Short mmCIF file of C-alpha atoms in Angstrom, two decimals:
data_model
loop_
_atom_site.label_atom_id
_atom_site.label_comp_id
_atom_site.label_asym_id
_atom_site.label_seq_id
_atom_site.Cartn_x
_atom_site.Cartn_y
_atom_site.Cartn_z
CA UNK A 1 34.55 173.89 -6.20
CA UNK A 2 35.38 176.45 -8.88
CA UNK A 3 36.39 180.05 -8.18
CA UNK A 4 34.36 182.59 -10.12
CA UNK A 5 32.70 186.01 -9.89
CA UNK A 6 30.26 186.44 -7.03
CA UNK A 7 28.05 189.00 -5.31
CA UNK A 8 28.38 189.26 -1.53
CA UNK A 9 25.23 190.53 0.25
CA UNK A 10 23.72 190.46 3.72
CA UNK A 11 21.59 187.37 4.36
CA UNK A 12 18.44 189.42 4.97
CA UNK A 13 18.71 191.04 1.52
CA UNK A 14 19.58 187.87 -0.36
CA UNK A 15 16.21 187.15 -1.95
CA UNK A 16 15.70 190.62 -3.38
CA UNK A 17 19.18 190.53 -4.97
CA UNK A 18 18.70 186.96 -6.27
CA UNK A 19 15.41 187.79 -7.94
CA UNK A 20 16.80 190.91 -9.59
CA UNK A 21 19.89 189.03 -10.83
CA UNK A 22 17.63 186.37 -12.35
CA UNK A 23 15.48 189.03 -14.02
CA UNK A 24 18.62 190.69 -15.42
CA UNK A 25 19.96 187.38 -16.75
CA UNK A 26 23.06 187.84 -14.57
CA UNK A 27 22.59 184.95 -12.12
CA UNK A 28 24.88 181.99 -12.86
CA UNK A 29 22.45 179.07 -12.68
CA UNK A 30 25.27 176.56 -13.07
CA UNK A 31 26.48 177.22 -9.52
CA UNK A 32 24.96 177.18 -6.03
CA UNK A 33 24.55 180.09 -3.62
CA UNK A 34 26.60 179.63 -0.46
CA UNK A 35 26.44 181.24 2.98
CA UNK A 36 29.10 182.32 5.44
CA UNK A 37 27.96 183.79 8.75
CA UNK A 38 25.57 186.67 8.06
CA UNK A 39 26.59 186.92 4.39
CA UNK A 40 25.46 185.21 1.20
CA UNK A 41 27.62 184.68 -1.87
CA UNK A 42 25.75 184.54 -5.17
CA UNK A 43 27.36 183.23 -8.37
CA UNK A 44 26.99 185.79 -11.15
CA UNK A 45 27.95 186.49 -14.73
CA UNK A 46 29.70 189.67 -15.83
CA UNK A 47 27.79 192.84 -14.89
CA UNK A 48 27.53 195.94 -17.06
CA UNK A 49 27.91 199.39 -15.51
CA UNK A 50 24.14 199.89 -15.82
CA UNK A 51 23.48 196.58 -14.06
CA UNK A 52 25.78 197.57 -11.18
CA UNK A 53 23.94 200.88 -10.82
CA UNK A 54 20.59 199.09 -10.77
CA UNK A 55 21.79 196.67 -8.09
CA UNK A 56 23.12 199.57 -6.03
CA UNK A 57 19.55 200.85 -5.70
CA UNK A 58 18.62 197.63 -3.86
CA UNK A 59 21.25 197.87 -1.13
CA UNK A 60 24.92 197.34 -0.37
CA UNK A 61 26.93 194.59 -2.06
CA UNK A 62 30.52 193.62 -2.89
CA UNK A 63 31.84 192.04 -6.07
CA UNK A 64 34.17 189.21 -5.06
CA UNK A 65 35.97 186.14 -6.36
CA UNK A 66 34.52 183.13 -4.56
CA UNK A 67 34.25 179.36 -4.79
CA UNK A 68 30.88 177.81 -5.62
CA UNK A 69 29.64 174.26 -5.93
CA UNK A 70 28.55 173.39 -9.46
CA UNK A 71 24.84 172.57 -9.85
CA UNK A 72 23.87 169.28 -11.48
CA UNK A 73 22.48 170.19 -14.92
CA UNK A 74 18.68 170.24 -15.18
CA UNK A 75 16.69 170.12 -18.39
CA UNK A 76 14.80 173.33 -19.04
CA UNK A 77 11.59 173.96 -20.96
CA UNK A 78 13.63 175.66 -23.67
CA UNK A 79 15.99 172.68 -23.99
CA UNK A 80 13.14 170.18 -24.10
CA UNK A 81 11.19 172.27 -26.59
CA UNK A 82 14.11 173.39 -28.74
CA UNK A 83 12.89 177.00 -28.60
CA UNK A 84 11.84 179.65 -26.11
CA UNK A 85 8.43 179.70 -24.47
CA UNK A 86 7.21 182.73 -22.54
CA UNK A 87 5.29 181.85 -19.37
CA UNK A 88 5.00 182.62 -15.66
CA UNK A 89 4.00 180.37 -12.80
CA UNK A 90 1.40 181.33 -10.19
CA UNK A 91 1.02 178.64 -7.55
CA UNK A 92 0.57 175.42 -9.50
CA UNK A 93 -0.69 177.16 -12.66
CA UNK A 94 1.53 178.19 -15.57
CA UNK A 95 0.29 181.12 -17.65
CA UNK A 96 1.53 180.70 -21.22
CA UNK A 97 1.50 183.63 -23.63
CA UNK A 98 -0.43 181.68 -26.29
CA UNK A 99 -2.32 178.36 -26.71
CA UNK A 100 0.87 176.41 -27.54
CA UNK A 101 0.11 172.78 -26.65
CA UNK A 102 3.66 171.60 -27.32
CA UNK A 103 5.05 174.24 -24.96
CA UNK A 104 2.37 173.38 -22.38
CA UNK A 105 3.42 169.72 -22.45
CA UNK A 106 7.06 170.74 -21.96
CA UNK A 107 6.14 172.93 -18.98
CA UNK A 108 4.24 170.06 -17.32
CA UNK A 109 7.19 167.72 -17.93
CA UNK A 110 9.83 170.06 -16.48
CA UNK A 111 7.86 171.75 -13.70
CA UNK A 112 6.42 168.83 -11.75
CA UNK A 113 4.58 171.15 -9.36
CA UNK A 114 2.52 172.67 -12.21
CA UNK A 115 -0.91 171.05 -12.60
CA UNK A 116 -2.55 173.41 -15.09
CA UNK A 117 -1.35 175.41 -18.09
CA UNK A 118 -3.58 178.25 -19.27
CA UNK A 119 -3.29 181.10 -21.75
CA UNK A 120 -5.14 184.44 -21.92
CA UNK A 121 -8.22 184.83 -24.09
CA UNK A 122 -8.20 188.59 -23.45
CA UNK A 123 -5.80 191.30 -22.41
CA UNK A 124 -6.19 192.87 -18.97
CA UNK A 125 -9.50 194.66 -19.30
CA UNK A 126 -12.30 196.44 -17.49
CA UNK A 127 -12.56 198.38 -14.28
CA UNK A 128 -11.21 195.48 -12.24
CA UNK A 129 -8.18 194.71 -14.50
CA UNK A 130 -9.05 191.06 -15.05
CA UNK A 131 -8.45 188.57 -17.87
CA UNK A 132 -10.24 185.51 -19.21
CA UNK A 133 -8.26 182.33 -19.89
CA UNK A 134 -8.43 179.06 -21.83
CA UNK A 135 -7.05 175.73 -20.59
CA UNK A 136 -4.15 174.53 -22.76
CA UNK A 137 -3.11 171.44 -20.79
CA UNK A 138 -3.67 169.82 -17.42
CA UNK A 139 -6.48 170.77 -15.06
CA UNK A 140 -9.06 173.29 -16.28
CA UNK A 141 -9.07 175.90 -13.51
CA UNK A 142 -7.88 179.40 -12.64
CA UNK A 143 -7.77 179.08 -8.84
CA UNK A 144 -4.59 178.31 -6.95
CA UNK A 145 -2.54 179.08 -3.84
CA UNK A 146 0.64 181.03 -4.50
CA UNK A 147 3.56 181.29 -2.08
CA UNK A 148 5.68 184.45 -1.95
CA UNK A 149 8.12 185.70 0.69
CA UNK A 150 6.77 183.32 3.32
CA UNK A 151 3.09 184.15 2.77
CA UNK A 152 0.34 182.23 0.95
CA UNK A 153 -2.27 183.79 -1.32
CA UNK A 154 -5.49 182.26 -2.59
CA UNK A 155 -5.90 183.57 -6.13
CA UNK A 156 -8.50 183.34 -8.87
CA UNK A 157 -6.74 184.63 -11.97
CA UNK A 158 -10.02 185.42 -13.74
CA UNK A 159 -11.52 187.40 -10.86
CA UNK A 160 -8.59 189.47 -9.55
CA UNK A 161 -5.36 190.58 -11.19
CA UNK A 162 -2.10 189.10 -9.92
CA UNK A 163 1.42 188.73 -11.31
CA UNK A 164 4.42 187.11 -9.61
CA UNK A 165 6.71 189.39 -11.63
CA UNK A 166 6.29 192.13 -9.01
CA UNK A 167 7.59 189.87 -6.25
CA UNK A 168 11.00 191.55 -6.11
CA UNK A 169 9.42 195.01 -6.01
CA UNK A 170 7.04 194.00 -3.24
CA UNK A 171 9.98 192.80 -1.16
CA UNK A 172 11.92 196.01 -1.85
CA UNK A 173 9.06 198.12 -0.51
CA UNK A 174 8.51 195.82 2.47
CA UNK A 175 12.19 196.15 3.39
CA UNK A 176 11.68 199.92 3.70
CA UNK A 177 8.87 199.58 6.23
CA UNK A 178 9.47 200.54 9.85
CA UNK A 179 7.45 198.81 12.60
CA UNK A 180 4.45 200.89 13.62
CA UNK A 181 4.26 203.05 10.51
CA UNK A 182 0.87 203.64 8.88
CA UNK A 183 0.54 202.36 5.30
CA UNK A 184 -2.31 202.84 2.83
CA UNK A 185 -2.54 200.45 -0.15
CA UNK A 186 -4.87 202.19 -2.61
CA UNK A 187 -5.30 199.29 -5.07
CA UNK A 188 -4.54 196.23 -2.99
CA UNK A 189 -5.92 193.38 -5.10
CA UNK A 190 -5.57 190.06 -3.25
CA UNK A 191 -3.06 191.66 -0.86
CA UNK A 192 0.55 190.90 -1.91
CA UNK A 193 1.79 194.37 -0.93
CA UNK A 194 -0.57 194.93 2.01
CA UNK A 195 -0.10 191.61 3.79
CA UNK A 196 3.68 191.52 3.38
CA UNK A 197 3.95 195.06 4.75
CA UNK A 198 1.61 194.18 7.61
CA UNK A 199 3.90 191.26 8.51
CA UNK A 200 6.74 193.79 8.78
CA UNK A 201 4.84 195.60 11.54
CA UNK A 202 3.01 198.34 9.65
CA UNK A 203 -0.57 199.37 10.44
CA UNK A 204 -2.16 198.82 7.03
CA UNK A 205 -5.33 200.04 5.37
CA UNK A 206 -5.92 197.95 2.23
CA UNK A 207 -8.48 199.17 -0.32
CA UNK A 208 -9.88 197.76 -3.55
CA UNK A 209 -13.14 198.34 -5.42
CA UNK A 210 -13.24 194.82 -6.89
CA UNK A 211 -15.47 192.80 -4.53
CA UNK A 212 -13.84 189.50 -5.56
CA UNK A 213 -10.36 190.88 -4.86
CA UNK A 214 -11.53 192.07 -1.45
CA UNK A 215 -13.06 188.66 -0.69
CA UNK A 216 -9.77 186.96 -1.54
CA UNK A 217 -7.82 189.57 0.42
CA UNK A 218 -9.89 188.83 3.52
CA UNK A 219 -9.32 185.09 3.03
CA UNK A 220 -5.58 185.67 2.60
CA UNK A 221 -5.38 187.73 5.78
CA UNK A 222 -6.97 184.81 7.66
CA UNK A 223 -4.80 182.26 5.84
CA UNK A 224 -1.67 184.08 7.03
CA UNK A 225 -3.05 184.89 10.50
CA UNK A 226 -2.91 188.62 9.94
CA UNK A 227 -5.56 190.32 12.05
CA UNK A 228 -4.25 193.86 12.51
CA UNK A 229 -5.26 195.16 9.07
CA UNK A 230 -8.18 197.28 7.86
CA UNK A 231 -9.68 195.97 4.60
CA UNK A 232 -12.15 198.15 2.70
CA UNK A 233 -14.15 197.60 -0.48
CA UNK A 234 -14.18 201.10 -1.93
CA UNK A 235 -12.78 203.51 -4.48
CA UNK A 236 -9.60 204.83 -2.83
CA UNK A 237 -10.32 208.34 -4.10
CA UNK A 238 -13.55 208.39 -2.09
CA UNK A 239 -11.54 207.81 1.10
CA UNK A 240 -9.04 210.63 0.61
CA UNK A 241 -10.69 212.99 3.08
CA UNK A 242 -11.46 210.30 5.66
CA UNK A 243 -7.78 209.26 5.75
CA UNK A 244 -6.24 212.67 5.06
CA UNK A 245 -2.73 213.17 6.50
CA UNK A 246 -2.65 209.69 8.08
CA UNK A 247 -0.24 207.55 6.04
CA UNK A 248 3.54 207.28 6.37
CA UNK A 249 3.51 205.20 3.17
CA UNK A 250 1.08 205.08 0.24
CA UNK A 251 1.18 202.37 -2.45
CA UNK A 252 -0.24 203.17 -5.91
CA UNK A 253 0.04 199.91 -7.84
CA UNK A 254 -2.39 200.72 -10.65
CA UNK A 255 0.14 201.38 -13.41
CA UNK A 256 -2.23 202.24 -16.26
CA UNK A 257 -4.13 204.95 -14.40
CA UNK A 258 -2.41 205.77 -11.09
CA UNK A 259 -1.77 209.32 -12.33
CA UNK A 260 -5.50 210.03 -11.94
CA UNK A 261 -5.23 209.31 -8.20
CA UNK A 262 -2.06 211.25 -7.38
CA UNK A 263 -4.07 214.02 -5.73
CA UNK A 264 -5.72 211.46 -3.42
CA UNK A 265 -2.39 209.84 -2.52
CA UNK A 266 -0.94 213.25 -1.65
CA UNK A 267 -3.96 214.01 0.50
CA UNK A 268 -3.70 210.70 2.36
CA UNK A 269 0.06 210.98 2.95
CA UNK A 270 1.38 212.66 6.09
CA UNK A 271 3.90 215.46 5.87
CA UNK A 272 7.05 213.57 4.90
CA UNK A 273 5.09 210.48 3.89
CA UNK A 274 6.42 208.37 1.02
CA UNK A 275 4.38 207.43 -2.06
CA UNK A 276 5.26 204.50 -4.33
CA UNK A 277 3.80 205.40 -7.73
CA UNK A 278 3.70 202.83 -10.55
CA UNK A 279 3.20 203.44 -14.26
CA UNK A 280 3.74 201.94 -17.71
CA UNK A 281 6.23 204.06 -19.67
CA UNK A 282 7.79 203.93 -23.16
CA UNK A 283 11.49 203.09 -23.32
CA UNK A 284 12.30 206.44 -24.95
CA UNK A 285 10.81 208.37 -21.99
CA UNK A 286 11.01 206.11 -18.96
CA UNK A 287 10.60 208.73 -16.25
CA UNK A 288 10.13 212.20 -17.73
CA UNK A 289 6.39 212.05 -18.40
CA UNK A 290 5.46 210.52 -15.05
CA UNK A 291 7.81 212.74 -13.06
CA UNK A 292 5.95 215.66 -14.64
CA UNK A 293 2.61 214.09 -13.61
CA UNK A 294 3.84 213.87 -10.01
CA UNK A 295 5.10 217.46 -9.98
CA UNK A 296 1.90 218.81 -11.57
CA UNK A 297 -0.28 216.97 -9.03
CA UNK A 298 1.88 218.28 -6.18
CA UNK A 299 1.56 221.85 -7.42
CA UNK A 300 -2.23 221.51 -7.75
CA UNK A 301 -2.40 220.05 -4.23
CA UNK A 302 -0.31 222.78 -2.64
CA UNK A 303 2.46 220.39 -1.57
CA UNK A 304 5.98 219.59 -2.69
CA UNK A 305 7.06 216.22 -4.09
CA UNK A 306 10.66 215.20 -3.42
CA UNK A 307 11.73 212.45 -5.82
CA UNK A 308 13.55 209.77 -3.83
CA UNK A 309 14.01 207.03 -6.41
CA UNK A 310 13.09 206.17 -9.99
CA UNK A 311 13.49 202.62 -11.23
CA UNK A 312 12.43 200.00 -13.75
CA UNK A 313 10.40 197.22 -12.15
CA UNK A 314 10.08 194.90 -15.17
CA UNK A 315 9.61 194.84 -18.91
CA UNK A 316 5.90 195.02 -19.76
CA UNK A 317 5.60 194.86 -23.55
CA UNK A 318 7.91 195.53 -26.49
CA UNK A 319 9.44 198.98 -25.86
CA UNK A 320 7.36 199.48 -22.69
CA UNK A 321 8.33 199.14 -19.04
CA UNK A 322 6.62 199.00 -15.66
CA UNK A 323 8.34 201.76 -13.67
CA UNK A 324 8.23 203.06 -10.11
CA UNK A 325 8.75 206.56 -8.75
CA UNK A 326 9.17 206.89 -4.99
CA UNK A 327 8.57 210.40 -3.71
CA UNK A 328 8.12 212.13 -0.35
CA UNK A 329 5.24 214.55 0.18
CA UNK A 330 6.13 217.78 1.98
CA UNK A 331 3.15 219.77 3.22
CA UNK A 332 2.71 223.31 4.58
CA UNK A 333 3.10 223.79 8.34
CA UNK A 334 -0.66 223.42 8.68
CA UNK A 335 -2.02 220.72 6.42
CA UNK A 336 -5.38 222.44 6.23
CA UNK A 337 -3.74 225.36 4.41
CA UNK A 338 -3.19 223.16 1.36
CA UNK A 339 -5.90 223.48 -1.29
CA UNK A 340 -8.32 220.62 -1.43
CA UNK A 341 -7.26 219.24 -4.77
CA UNK A 342 -9.45 216.83 -6.63
CA UNK A 343 -9.31 214.94 -9.90
CA UNK A 344 -7.86 216.88 -12.79
CA UNK A 345 -9.89 217.94 -15.79
#
């Protein structure tokens, strides 16, 4: 075993740290993670000050010198291809950025669990945020079963939006959940936030207006034996009054237009309730614009928004990032005194 730089974390927080290290390019893939009692030791590369600050937002950790077993070298898609290929894997389907048949063949050769390689024909489009795909190699289909954090999800990539790149963020939010709290997922899709949070003991209301997403969400609840969840096919804004002042936690994972629903989220949240707001922001103004949106919506709703956390979830496009702002909603002593805000002009 070789002694090198490592990250010491609690076993229960290991996966969220591992995923973030991989995303940051700071996980040392040449070495194996090891455990000792209730702690995990992760082999890492040098961390910048910014990287350390980002990791601090996930939980407690220690930088240590530790001994790690060296992994047997494995051929990667990049090594086989001789160049980089951008793709993500959902279940047994690889989604490749373009119709690159050479890259598709390399993916099938390296990732033996992948049975189909597809590429988008369109960008995310329409009211239901879906894409159309072409088959590049392997089986011609868009349906699969994806495993994440111990749960399984039936997915049809052409009928309901899903990305595995939010897996770390979903786990971060789930780790904040307290048993018995009430959570409202405004744009639930096939259920990756809602079902994981439900497994942590929350009483969840999951809403989506896409009938296919709701159908898959119901199937996924059954697949994972989750019965104590309310699933509704609706526009979340139309439910703001029905669920006013009921949620300890509100999830707003609709990054291109969540700002239009801030008033509804603030109405649904209890006094002191936490909202997880997602947006797409330019790299030269990661948080300023959307912080202003939150504060303006709070003012219009007669409540106060206390910013708890602002973070980058993932890169989205050149010079654009998927961000999150967590904020607490503080209401007047009598919630009914707050003005009944609605959509902005």
